[in-house]
Amino acid sequence: MISMKRILNGGMAALALVATAVAARPAQAQEEFPFGFVMTLDAARMPGSKRIPSIEVGDNGEVILELWCDGGKGQFSVAGGTIVFVPGAMENRTCTPDRAQADKDLLAALGDMTSWKRQGDQVTFIGSKQLRFVINSN
């Protein structure tokens, strides 16, 4: 018959082994940049509009932008945790002054970003302003 002391000692040894394995595991690296996905700005809709800005990022960093009103193209260059955005040609659609200004502000913030981080389906661009986007997973 196995004694209670032997069972407890075995349990403690197993617990110590698990704790050692967890502590020895290397720190998890930052998740990869979501190339090939569409991301939507984590923001409320503007009054009178159903639109929320989105960015579609191709496998090579090419970007299709849909802003508050206008749309266009650009390019992301990502190296580790750093990022550079270069805007390309933009369509000039008929916009209200507030949406046109919001588009200019968003493009300026994207142009000022210097780094990024990802947690699950959320990607945050960091620069003069933080912009959080959600990866469309459907």
PDB file of N, CA, C and O in Angstrom, residues 33-62:
ATOM      1  N   PHE A  33       3.462  40.743 -38.078  1.00  0.00           N
ATOM      2  CA  PHE A  33       2.655  41.784 -38.703  1.00  0.00           C
ATOM      3  C   PHE A  33       1.613  41.119 -39.594  1.00  0.00           C
ATOM      4  O   PHE A  33       1.917  40.144 -40.286  1.00  0.00           O
ATOM      5  N   PRO A  34       0.386  41.624 -39.604  1.00  0.00           N
ATOM      6  CA  PRO A  34      -0.703  40.959 -40.336  1.00  0.00           C
ATOM      7  C   PRO A  34      -0.731  41.244 -41.841  1.00  0.00           C
ATOM      8  O   PRO A  34      -1.692  41.796 -42.365  1.00  0.00           O
ATOM      9  N   PHE A  35       0.340  40.877 -42.536  1.00  0.00           N
ATOM     10  CA  PHE A  35       0.325  41.003 -43.991  1.00  0.00           C
ATOM     11  C   PHE A  35      -0.768  40.097 -44.544  1.00  0.00           C
ATOM     12  O   PHE A  35      -0.997  39.004 -44.047  1.00  0.00           O
ATOM     13  N   GLY A  36      -1.454  40.573 -45.586  1.00  0.00           N
ATOM     14  CA  GLY A  36      -2.491  39.776 -46.216  1.00  0.00           C
ATOM     15  C   GLY A  36      -3.859  39.911 -45.560  1.00  0.00           C
ATOM     16  O   GLY A  36      -4.772  39.162 -45.889  1.00  0.00           O
ATOM     17  N   PHE A  37      -4.003  40.862 -44.634  1.00  0.00           N
ATOM     18  CA  PHE A  37      -5.268  41.034 -43.923  1.00  0.00           C
ATOM     19  C   PHE A  37      -5.810  42.450 -44.078  1.00  0.00           C
ATOM     20  O   PHE A  37      -5.075  43.377 -44.397  1.00  0.00           O
ATOM     21  N   VAL A  38      -7.097  42.589 -43.811  1.00  0.00           N
ATOM     22  CA  VAL A  38      -7.753  43.889 -43.739  1.00  0.00           C
ATOM     23  C   VAL A  38      -7.887  44.247 -42.269  1.00  0.00           C
ATOM     24  O   VAL A  38      -8.259  43.399 -41.450  1.00  0.00           O
ATOM     25  N   MET A  39      -7.576  45.497 -41.932  1.00  0.00           N
ATOM     26  CA  MET A  39      -7.711  45.990 -40.555  1.00  0.00           C
ATOM     27  C   MET A  39      -8.619  47.205 -40.560  1.00  0.00           C
ATOM     28  O   MET A  39      -8.535  48.050 -41.462  1.00  0.00           O
ATOM     29  N   THR A  40      -9.472  47.294 -39.552  1.00  0.00           N
ATOM     30  CA  THR A  40     -10.395  48.413 -39.421  1.00  0.00           C
ATOM     31  C   THR A  40     -10.004  49.251 -38.213  1.00  0.00           C
ATOM     32  O   THR A  40      -9.701  48.701 -37.149  1.00  0.00           O
ATOM     33  N   LEU A  41     -10.004  50.580 -38.392  1.00  0.00           N
ATOM     34  CA  LEU A  41      -9.670  51.488 -37.305  1.00  0.00           C
ATOM     35  C   LEU A  41     -10.640  51.279 -36.150  1.00  0.00           C
ATOM     36  O   LEU A  41     -11.853  51.172 -36.357  1.00  0.00           O
ATOM     37  N   ASP A  42     -10.110  51.196 -34.950  1.00  0.00           N
ATOM     38  CA  ASP A  42     -10.938  51.033 -33.757  1.00  0.00           C
ATOM     39  C   ASP A  42     -11.450  52.414 -33.358  1.00  0.00           C
ATOM     40  O   ASP A  42     -10.848  53.111 -32.552  1.00  0.00           O
ATOM     41  N   ALA A  43     -12.556  52.822 -34.005  1.00  0.00           N
ATOM     42  CA  ALA A  43     -13.132  54.156 -33.786  1.00  0.00           C
ATOM     43  C   ALA A  43     -14.634  54.091 -34.042  1.00  0.00           C
ATOM     44  O   ALA A  43     -15.119  53.200 -34.749  1.00  0.00           O
ATOM     45  N   ALA A  44     -15.326  55.045 -33.468  1.00  0.00           N
ATOM     46  CA  ALA A  44     -16.771  55.149 -33.701  1.00  0.00           C
ATOM     47  C   ALA A  44     -17.014  55.755 -35.081  1.00  0.00           C
ATOM     48  O   ALA A  44     -16.172  56.479 -35.609  1.00  0.00           O
ATOM     49  N   ARG A  45     -18.150  55.451 -35.638  1.00  0.00           N
ATOM     50  CA  ARG A  45     -18.530  56.063 -36.911  1.00  0.00           C
ATOM     51  C   ARG A  45     -18.723  57.562 -36.721  1.00  0.00           C
ATOM     52  O   ARG A  45     -19.128  57.999 -35.660  1.00  0.00           O
ATOM     53  N   MET A  46     -18.470  58.301 -37.783  1.00  0.00           N
ATOM     54  CA  MET A  46     -18.746  59.737 -37.752  1.00  0.00           C
ATOM     55  C   MET A  46     -20.254  59.921 -37.922  1.00  0.00           C
ATOM     56  O   MET A  46     -20.905  59.115 -38.606  1.00  0.00           O
ATOM     57  N   PRO A  47     -20.828  60.939 -37.323  1.00  0.00           N
ATOM     58  CA  PRO A  47     -22.269  61.172 -37.464  1.00  0.00           C
ATOM     59  C   PRO A  47     -22.684  61.243 -38.934  1.00  0.00           C
ATOM     60  O   PRO A  47     -22.035  61.894 -39.750  1.00  0.00           O
ATOM     61  N   GLY A  48     -23.742  60.521 -39.267  1.00  0.00           N
ATOM     62  CA  GLY A  48     -24.264  60.515 -40.625  1.00  0.00           C
ATOM     63  C   GLY A  48     -23.514  59.609 -41.592  1.00  0.00           C
ATOM     64  O   GLY A  48     -23.751  59.669 -42.784  1.00  0.00           O
ATOM     65  N   SER A  49     -22.614  58.789 -41.093  1.00  0.00           N
ATOM     66  CA  SER A  49     -21.829  57.920 -41.963  1.00  0.00           C
ATOM     67  C   SER A  49     -21.805  56.504 -41.420  1.00  0.00           C
ATOM     68  O   SER A  49     -21.830  56.294 -40.213  1.00  0.00           O
ATOM     69  N   LYS A  50     -21.732  55.538 -42.316  1.00  0.00           N
ATOM     70  CA  LYS A  50     -21.583  54.142 -41.903  1.00  0.00           C
ATOM     71  C   LYS A  50     -20.131  53.692 -42.024  1.00  0.00           C
ATOM     72  O   LYS A  50     -19.798  52.582 -41.685  1.00  0.00           O
ATOM     73  N   ARG A  51     -19.286  54.566 -42.527  1.00  0.00           N
ATOM     74  CA  ARG A  51     -17.890  54.226 -42.820  1.00  0.00           C
ATOM     75  C   ARG A  51     -16.982  54.317 -41.616  1.00  0.00           C
ATOM     76  O   ARG A  51     -17.098  55.229 -40.805  1.00  0.00           O
ATOM     77  N   ILE A  52     -16.050  53.387 -41.544  1.00  0.00           N
ATOM     78  CA  ILE A  52     -14.936  53.435 -40.601  1.00  0.00           C
ATOM     79  C   ILE A  52     -13.692  53.120 -41.426  1.00  0.00           C
ATOM     80  O   ILE A  52     -13.697  52.170 -42.221  1.00  0.00           O
ATOM     81  N   PRO A  53     -12.623  53.883 -41.277  1.00  0.00           N
ATOM     82  CA  PRO A  53     -11.422  53.645 -42.085  1.00  0.00           C
ATOM     83  C   PRO A  53     -10.887  52.219 -41.951  1.00  0.00           C
ATOM     84  O   PRO A  53     -10.937  51.612 -40.875  1.00  0.00           O
ATOM     85  N   SER A  54     -10.375  51.719 -43.071  1.00  0.00           N
ATOM     86  CA  SER A  54      -9.770  50.386 -43.076  1.00  0.00           C
ATOM     87  C   SER A  54      -8.518  50.406 -43.938  1.00  0.00           C
ATOM     88  O   SER A  54      -8.345  51.255 -44.814  1.00  0.00           O
ATOM     89  N   ILE A  55      -7.652  49.446 -43.642  1.00  0.00           N
ATOM     90  CA  ILE A  55      -6.397  49.286 -44.366  1.00  0.00           C
ATOM     91  C   ILE A  55      -6.302  47.827 -44.785  1.00  0.00           C
ATOM     92  O   ILE A  55      -6.406  46.939 -43.949  1.00  0.00           O
ATOM     93  N   GLU A  56      -6.102  47.593 -46.064  1.00  0.00           N
ATOM     94  CA  GLU A  56      -5.848  46.241 -46.548  1.00  0.00           C
ATOM     95  C   GLU A  56      -4.360  46.159 -46.881  1.00  0.00           C
ATOM     96  O   GLU A  56      -3.859  46.912 -47.716  1.00  0.00           O
ATOM     97  N   VAL A  57      -3.665  45.270 -46.191  1.00  0.00           N
ATOM     98  CA  VAL A  57      -2.213  45.163 -46.342  1.00  0.00           C
ATOM     99  C   VAL A  57      -1.885  43.903 -47.138  1.00  0.00           C
ATOM    100  O   VAL A  57      -2.198  42.797 -46.709  1.00  0.00           O
ATOM    101  N   GLY A  58      -1.251  44.081 -48.282  1.00  0.00           N
ATOM    102  CA  GLY A  58      -0.853  42.946 -49.105  1.00  0.00           C
ATOM    103  C   GLY A  58       0.363  42.240 -48.533  1.00  0.00           C
ATOM    104  O   GLY A  58       1.018  42.718 -47.604  1.00  0.00           O
ATOM    105  N   ASP A  59       0.683  41.106 -49.107  1.00  0.00           N
ATOM    106  CA  ASP A  59       1.799  40.291 -48.630  1.00  0.00           C
ATOM    107  C   ASP A  59       3.147  40.993 -48.727  1.00  0.00           C
ATOM    108  O   ASP A  59       4.080  40.656 -48.008  1.00  0.00           O
ATOM    109  N   ASN A  60       3.270  41.972 -49.628  1.00  0.00           N
ATOM    110  CA  ASN A  60       4.521  42.704 -49.793  1.00  0.00           C
ATOM    111  C   ASN A  60       4.453  44.113 -49.218  1.00  0.00           C
ATOM    112  O   ASN A  60       5.278  44.956 -49.546  1.00  0.00           O
ATOM    113  N   GLY A  61       3.431  44.385 -48.396  1.00  0.00           N
ATOM    114  CA  GLY A  61       3.309  45.686 -47.749  1.00  0.00           C
ATOM    115  C   GLY A  61       2.508  46.707 -48.521  1.00  0.00           C
ATOM    116  O   GLY A  61       2.312  47.824 -48.040  1.00  0.00           O
ATOM    117  N   GLU A  62       2.032  46.355 -49.709  1.00  0.00           N
ATOM    118  CA  GLU A  62       1.206  47.300 -50.450  1.00  0.00           C
ATOM    119  C   GLU A  62      -0.109  47.501 -49.698  1.00  0.00           C
ATOM    120  O   GLU A  62      -0.653  46.561 -49.129  1.00  0.00           O
TER     121      GLU A  62
END
